[in-house]
Amino acid sequence: MTDEWLEPARDLQEEQREALEGLLSLTKSAQAGGDWSTERVVSAVQAAHSAGLSPDHIAVEARMSINEVRSFLNLPLGRRGPDDWRICLSDQPEAPAAGSPDGK
């Protein structure tokens, strides 16, 4: 395994880069069997979000699932309809996604 994915994207502001580097350092340590805790991961994800990174950006950079990131941020989780490849927000269970068999 190479470490190249552990370097954050180059177009970030300093605060965003520092927060993301902290999260990446923590996930690298966890993968290597090092010291980590759920509380530290949640705190690092929240710091990255507070620095202005979107949940999607955090998930991609840290190689985490979007629902994992959203749960750490106390945001609604996504769900998929049986015939729909798009994710709908779970706080709108009755609303079909655009382009789905029931949507327009």
Short mmCIF file of N, CA and C in Angstrom, two decimals:
data_model
loop_
_atom_site.label_atom_id
_atom_site.label_comp_id
_atom_site.label_asym_id
_atom_site.label_seq_id
_atom_site.Cartn_x
_atom_site.Cartn_y
_atom_site.Cartn_z
N MET A 1 0.84 -1.18 0.00
CA MET A 1 0.00 0.00 0.00
C MET A 1 0.89 1.24 0.00
N THR A 2 0.57 2.20 -0.82
CA THR A 2 1.34 3.44 -0.85
C THR A 2 0.65 4.49 0.00
N ASP A 3 1.41 5.52 0.34
CA ASP A 3 0.88 6.59 1.18
C ASP A 3 0.40 7.78 0.36
N GLU A 4 0.42 7.68 -0.97
CA GLU A 4 0.08 8.85 -1.78
C GLU A 4 -1.33 9.36 -1.52
N TRP A 5 -2.28 8.48 -1.19
CA TRP A 5 -3.65 8.93 -0.94
C TRP A 5 -3.78 9.68 0.38
N LEU A 6 -2.73 9.64 1.21
CA LEU A 6 -2.79 10.31 2.50
C LEU A 6 -2.44 11.79 2.42
N GLU A 7 -2.12 12.28 1.23
CA GLU A 7 -1.86 13.71 1.06
C GLU A 7 -3.13 14.39 0.58
N PRO A 8 -3.61 15.40 1.31
CA PRO A 8 -4.85 16.07 0.92
C PRO A 8 -4.74 16.79 -0.41
N ALA A 9 -5.86 17.06 -0.99
CA ALA A 9 -5.92 17.80 -2.25
C ALA A 9 -5.17 19.13 -2.11
N ARG A 10 -4.63 19.60 -3.19
CA ARG A 10 -3.76 20.78 -3.16
C ARG A 10 -4.52 22.11 -3.13
N ASP A 11 -5.78 22.12 -3.46
CA ASP A 11 -6.52 23.38 -3.56
C ASP A 11 -7.29 23.74 -2.28
N LEU A 12 -6.79 23.33 -1.15
CA LEU A 12 -7.47 23.59 0.12
C LEU A 12 -6.88 24.82 0.81
N GLN A 13 -7.70 25.46 1.63
CA GLN A 13 -7.21 26.54 2.48
C GLN A 13 -6.40 25.91 3.60
N GLU A 14 -5.56 26.69 4.25
CA GLU A 14 -4.66 26.16 5.29
C GLU A 14 -5.42 25.44 6.41
N GLU A 15 -6.50 26.05 6.90
CA GLU A 15 -7.29 25.44 7.98
C GLU A 15 -7.89 24.11 7.52
N GLN A 16 -8.38 24.06 6.29
CA GLN A 16 -8.94 22.83 5.75
C GLN A 16 -7.86 21.76 5.62
N ARG A 17 -6.69 22.15 5.12
CA ARG A 17 -5.59 21.20 4.94
C ARG A 17 -5.16 20.60 6.29
N GLU A 18 -5.02 21.46 7.30
CA GLU A 18 -4.61 20.99 8.62
C GLU A 18 -5.63 20.02 9.21
N ALA A 19 -6.91 20.35 9.09
CA ALA A 19 -7.96 19.47 9.62
C ALA A 19 -7.96 18.14 8.89
N LEU A 20 -7.81 18.19 7.58
CA LEU A 20 -7.82 16.96 6.79
C LEU A 20 -6.57 16.13 7.06
N GLU A 21 -5.42 16.77 7.21
CA GLU A 21 -4.20 16.04 7.54
C GLU A 21 -4.33 15.33 8.88
N GLY A 22 -4.99 15.98 9.85
CA GLY A 22 -5.22 15.34 11.14
C GLY A 22 -6.09 14.10 11.01
N LEU A 23 -7.14 14.19 10.20
CA LEU A 23 -8.02 13.04 9.98
C LEU A 23 -7.27 11.93 9.26
N LEU A 24 -6.50 12.27 8.24
CA LEU A 24 -5.76 11.26 7.48
C LEU A 24 -4.70 10.59 8.34
N SER A 25 -4.05 11.35 9.20
CA SER A 25 -3.06 10.78 10.11
C SER A 25 -3.72 9.78 11.05
N LEU A 26 -4.89 10.13 11.53
CA LEU A 26 -5.62 9.25 12.44
C LEU A 26 -6.07 7.97 11.74
N THR A 27 -6.59 8.09 10.51
CA THR A 27 -7.04 6.89 9.80
C THR A 27 -5.86 6.01 9.41
N LYS A 28 -4.72 6.62 9.09
CA LYS A 28 -3.52 5.82 8.78
C LYS A 28 -3.08 5.04 10.01
N SER A 29 -3.08 5.69 11.15
CA SER A 29 -2.70 5.04 12.40
C SER A 29 -3.66 3.90 12.73
N ALA A 30 -4.95 4.13 12.52
CA ALA A 30 -5.95 3.09 12.81
C ALA A 30 -5.75 1.88 11.90
N GLN A 31 -5.46 2.12 10.62
CA GLN A 31 -5.24 1.01 9.69
C GLN A 31 -4.00 0.21 10.05
N ALA A 32 -3.01 0.88 10.64
CA ALA A 32 -1.77 0.21 11.01
C ALA A 32 -1.86 -0.44 12.39
N GLY A 33 -3.04 -0.38 13.00
CA GLY A 33 -3.23 -0.98 14.32
C GLY A 33 -2.78 -0.07 15.44
N GLY A 34 -2.61 1.21 15.16
CA GLY A 34 -2.15 2.17 16.15
C GLY A 34 -3.26 2.66 17.06
N ASP A 35 -2.93 3.70 17.80
CA ASP A 35 -3.84 4.27 18.79
C ASP A 35 -4.91 5.12 18.10
N TRP A 36 -6.17 4.80 18.34
CA TRP A 36 -7.29 5.57 17.80
C TRP A 36 -8.52 5.24 18.62
N SER A 37 -9.53 6.07 18.51
CA SER A 37 -10.82 5.81 19.15
C SER A 37 -11.91 6.42 18.28
N THR A 38 -13.11 5.93 18.45
CA THR A 38 -14.24 6.48 17.70
C THR A 38 -14.39 7.97 17.99
N GLU A 39 -14.20 8.35 19.25
CA GLU A 39 -14.34 9.75 19.62
C GLU A 39 -13.33 10.62 18.88
N ARG A 40 -12.10 10.13 18.72
CA ARG A 40 -11.08 10.90 18.00
C ARG A 40 -11.42 11.02 16.52
N VAL A 41 -11.95 9.95 15.93
CA VAL A 41 -12.34 9.99 14.52
C VAL A 41 -13.49 10.98 14.34
N VAL A 42 -14.50 10.89 15.20
CA VAL A 42 -15.64 11.82 15.13
C VAL A 42 -15.15 13.25 15.27
N SER A 43 -14.27 13.51 16.22
CA SER A 43 -13.74 14.84 16.43
C SER A 43 -12.98 15.34 15.20
N ALA A 44 -12.19 14.47 14.58
CA ALA A 44 -11.42 14.84 13.38
C ALA A 44 -12.34 15.12 12.19
N VAL A 45 -13.39 14.31 12.03
CA VAL A 45 -14.35 14.54 10.95
C VAL A 45 -15.08 15.87 11.19
N GLN A 46 -15.49 16.12 12.42
CA GLN A 46 -16.18 17.37 12.73
C GLN A 46 -15.27 18.58 12.53
N ALA A 47 -13.97 18.44 12.85
CA ALA A 47 -13.03 19.54 12.63
C ALA A 47 -12.88 19.84 11.14
N ALA A 48 -12.81 18.79 10.33
CA ALA A 48 -12.70 18.98 8.88
C ALA A 48 -13.95 19.67 8.34
N HIS A 49 -15.12 19.28 8.84
CA HIS A 49 -16.37 19.89 8.40
C HIS A 49 -16.45 21.35 8.87
N SER A 50 -16.04 21.61 10.10
CA SER A 50 -16.03 22.98 10.62
C SER A 50 -15.08 23.88 9.84
N ALA A 51 -14.03 23.28 9.27
CA ALA A 51 -13.06 24.04 8.48
C ALA A 51 -13.61 24.37 7.10
N GLY A 52 -14.79 23.84 6.77
CA GLY A 52 -15.43 24.19 5.51
C GLY A 52 -15.45 23.09 4.47
N LEU A 53 -15.02 21.88 4.83
CA LEU A 53 -15.06 20.77 3.87
C LEU A 53 -16.44 20.12 3.90
N SER A 54 -16.95 19.77 2.74
CA SER A 54 -18.25 19.12 2.66
C SER A 54 -18.13 17.66 3.09
N PRO A 55 -19.24 17.05 3.52
CA PRO A 55 -19.20 15.62 3.86
C PRO A 55 -18.69 14.77 2.70
N ASP A 56 -19.08 15.12 1.46
CA ASP A 56 -18.59 14.37 0.30
C ASP A 56 -17.08 14.48 0.16
N HIS A 57 -16.55 15.67 0.33
CA HIS A 57 -15.11 15.89 0.20
C HIS A 57 -14.37 15.10 1.28
N ILE A 58 -14.87 15.15 2.50
CA ILE A 58 -14.24 14.41 3.60
C ILE A 58 -14.24 12.91 3.29
N ALA A 59 -15.37 12.40 2.83
CA ALA A 59 -15.48 10.96 2.53
C ALA A 59 -14.49 10.54 1.45
N VAL A 60 -14.37 11.34 0.40
CA VAL A 60 -13.46 10.99 -0.69
C VAL A 60 -12.01 11.05 -0.22
N GLU A 61 -11.64 12.13 0.43
CA GLU A 61 -10.25 12.30 0.86
C GLU A 61 -9.84 11.24 1.90
N ALA A 62 -10.74 10.93 2.83
CA ALA A 62 -10.41 9.99 3.91
C ALA A 62 -10.76 8.54 3.56
N ARG A 63 -11.31 8.34 2.36
CA ARG A 63 -11.73 7.01 1.92
C ARG A 63 -12.69 6.36 2.92
N MET A 64 -13.68 7.14 3.30
CA MET A 64 -14.73 6.67 4.19
C MET A 64 -16.03 6.67 3.40
N SER A 65 -17.02 5.93 3.88
CA SER A 65 -18.32 5.96 3.21
C SER A 65 -19.01 7.28 3.55
N ILE A 66 -19.80 7.78 2.62
CA ILE A 66 -20.50 9.04 2.86
C ILE A 66 -21.46 8.91 4.04
N ASN A 67 -22.10 7.76 4.20
CA ASN A 67 -23.01 7.58 5.34
C ASN A 67 -22.24 7.55 6.66
N GLU A 68 -21.02 7.02 6.65
CA GLU A 68 -20.20 7.03 7.86
C GLU A 68 -19.88 8.48 8.25
N VAL A 69 -19.45 9.27 7.28
CA VAL A 69 -19.14 10.68 7.54
C VAL A 69 -20.40 11.41 8.01
N ARG A 70 -21.51 11.21 7.32
CA ARG A 70 -22.76 11.89 7.68
C ARG A 70 -23.21 11.49 9.09
N SER A 71 -23.01 10.24 9.48
CA SER A 71 -23.42 9.83 10.83
C SER A 71 -22.54 10.50 11.88
N PHE A 72 -21.24 10.67 11.59
CA PHE A 72 -20.35 11.36 12.52
C PHE A 72 -20.73 12.83 12.67
N LEU A 73 -21.35 13.39 11.64
CA LEU A 73 -21.76 14.80 11.66
C LEU A 73 -23.22 14.98 12.06
N ASN A 74 -23.88 13.89 12.44
CA ASN A 74 -25.30 13.90 12.82
C ASN A 74 -26.18 14.45 11.70
N LEU A 75 -25.88 14.08 10.48
CA LEU A 75 -26.68 14.46 9.31
C LEU A 75 -27.52 13.26 8.87
N PRO A 76 -28.61 13.50 8.14
CA PRO A 76 -29.42 12.37 7.65
C PRO A 76 -28.59 11.46 6.74
N LEU A 77 -28.82 10.18 6.87
CA LEU A 77 -28.12 9.21 6.02
C LEU A 77 -28.83 9.09 4.69
N GLY A 78 -28.12 8.64 3.70
CA GLY A 78 -28.70 8.43 2.38
C GLY A 78 -29.36 7.07 2.29
N ARG A 79 -30.25 6.93 1.34
CA ARG A 79 -30.86 5.63 1.07
C ARG A 79 -31.03 5.51 -0.43
N ARG A 80 -31.12 4.31 -0.91
CA ARG A 80 -31.33 4.09 -2.34
C ARG A 80 -32.68 3.44 -2.55
N GLY A 81 -33.37 3.90 -3.57
CA GLY A 81 -34.61 3.25 -3.96
C GLY A 81 -34.26 1.97 -4.71
N PRO A 82 -35.18 1.00 -4.77
CA PRO A 82 -34.87 -0.28 -5.40
C PRO A 82 -34.51 -0.17 -6.88
N ASP A 83 -35.07 0.81 -7.57
CA ASP A 83 -34.78 0.97 -9.00
C ASP A 83 -34.04 2.26 -9.29
N ASP A 84 -33.38 2.82 -8.31
CA ASP A 84 -32.77 4.12 -8.49
C ASP A 84 -31.32 4.07 -8.04
N TRP A 85 -30.42 4.53 -8.88
CA TRP A 85 -29.00 4.54 -8.54
C TRP A 85 -28.62 5.77 -7.73
N ARG A 86 -29.48 6.78 -7.66
CA ARG A 86 -29.17 7.98 -6.90
C ARG A 86 -29.53 7.80 -5.43
N ILE A 87 -28.88 8.55 -4.59
CA ILE A 87 -29.17 8.52 -3.16
C ILE A 87 -30.15 9.63 -2.84
N CYS A 88 -31.19 9.30 -2.08
CA CYS A 88 -32.16 10.28 -1.60
C CYS A 88 -31.89 10.49 -0.11
N LEU A 89 -32.15 11.67 0.40
CA LEU A 89 -31.98 11.89 1.82
C LEU A 89 -33.04 11.12 2.59
N SER A 90 -32.62 10.46 3.67
CA SER A 90 -33.55 9.64 4.43
C SER A 90 -34.56 10.47 5.20
N ASP A 91 -34.35 11.79 5.30
CA ASP A 91 -35.35 12.61 5.98
C ASP A 91 -36.50 12.98 5.05
N GLN A 92 -36.49 12.46 3.82
CA GLN A 92 -37.56 12.68 2.86
C GLN A 92 -38.02 11.34 2.30
N PRO A 93 -38.48 10.42 3.16
CA PRO A 93 -38.77 9.07 2.69
C PRO A 93 -39.92 8.98 1.69
N GLU A 94 -40.80 9.96 1.69
CA GLU A 94 -41.96 9.89 0.81
C GLU A 94 -41.69 10.47 -0.57
N ALA A 95 -40.68 11.31 -0.68
CA ALA A 95 -40.42 12.00 -1.95
C ALA A 95 -39.55 11.14 -2.86
N PRO A 96 -40.08 10.77 -4.04
CA PRO A 96 -39.26 9.99 -4.97
C PRO A 96 -38.19 10.87 -5.59
N ALA A 97 -37.07 10.27 -5.95
CA ALA A 97 -35.99 11.00 -6.60
C ALA A 97 -36.38 11.33 -8.02
N ALA A 98 -35.89 12.45 -8.51
CA ALA A 98 -36.14 12.82 -9.91
C ALA A 98 -35.57 11.75 -10.82
N GLY A 99 -36.34 11.37 -11.80
CA GLY A 99 -35.88 10.33 -12.73
C GLY A 99 -36.19 8.92 -12.29
N SER A 100 -36.70 8.77 -11.06
CA SER A 100 -37.06 7.44 -10.59
C SER A 100 -38.41 7.06 -11.21
N PRO A 101 -38.79 5.79 -11.15
CA PRO A 101 -40.05 5.38 -11.76
C PRO A 101 -41.26 6.16 -11.26
N ASP A 102 -41.25 6.61 -9.99
CA ASP A 102 -42.38 7.35 -9.44
C ASP A 102 -42.21 8.86 -9.57
N GLY A 103 -40.99 9.32 -9.88
CA GLY A 103 -40.72 10.76 -9.96
C GLY A 103 -40.90 11.28 -11.36
N LYS A 104 -40.64 12.53 -11.53
CA LYS A 104 -40.80 13.16 -12.84
C LYS A 104 -39.48 13.58 -13.39
#
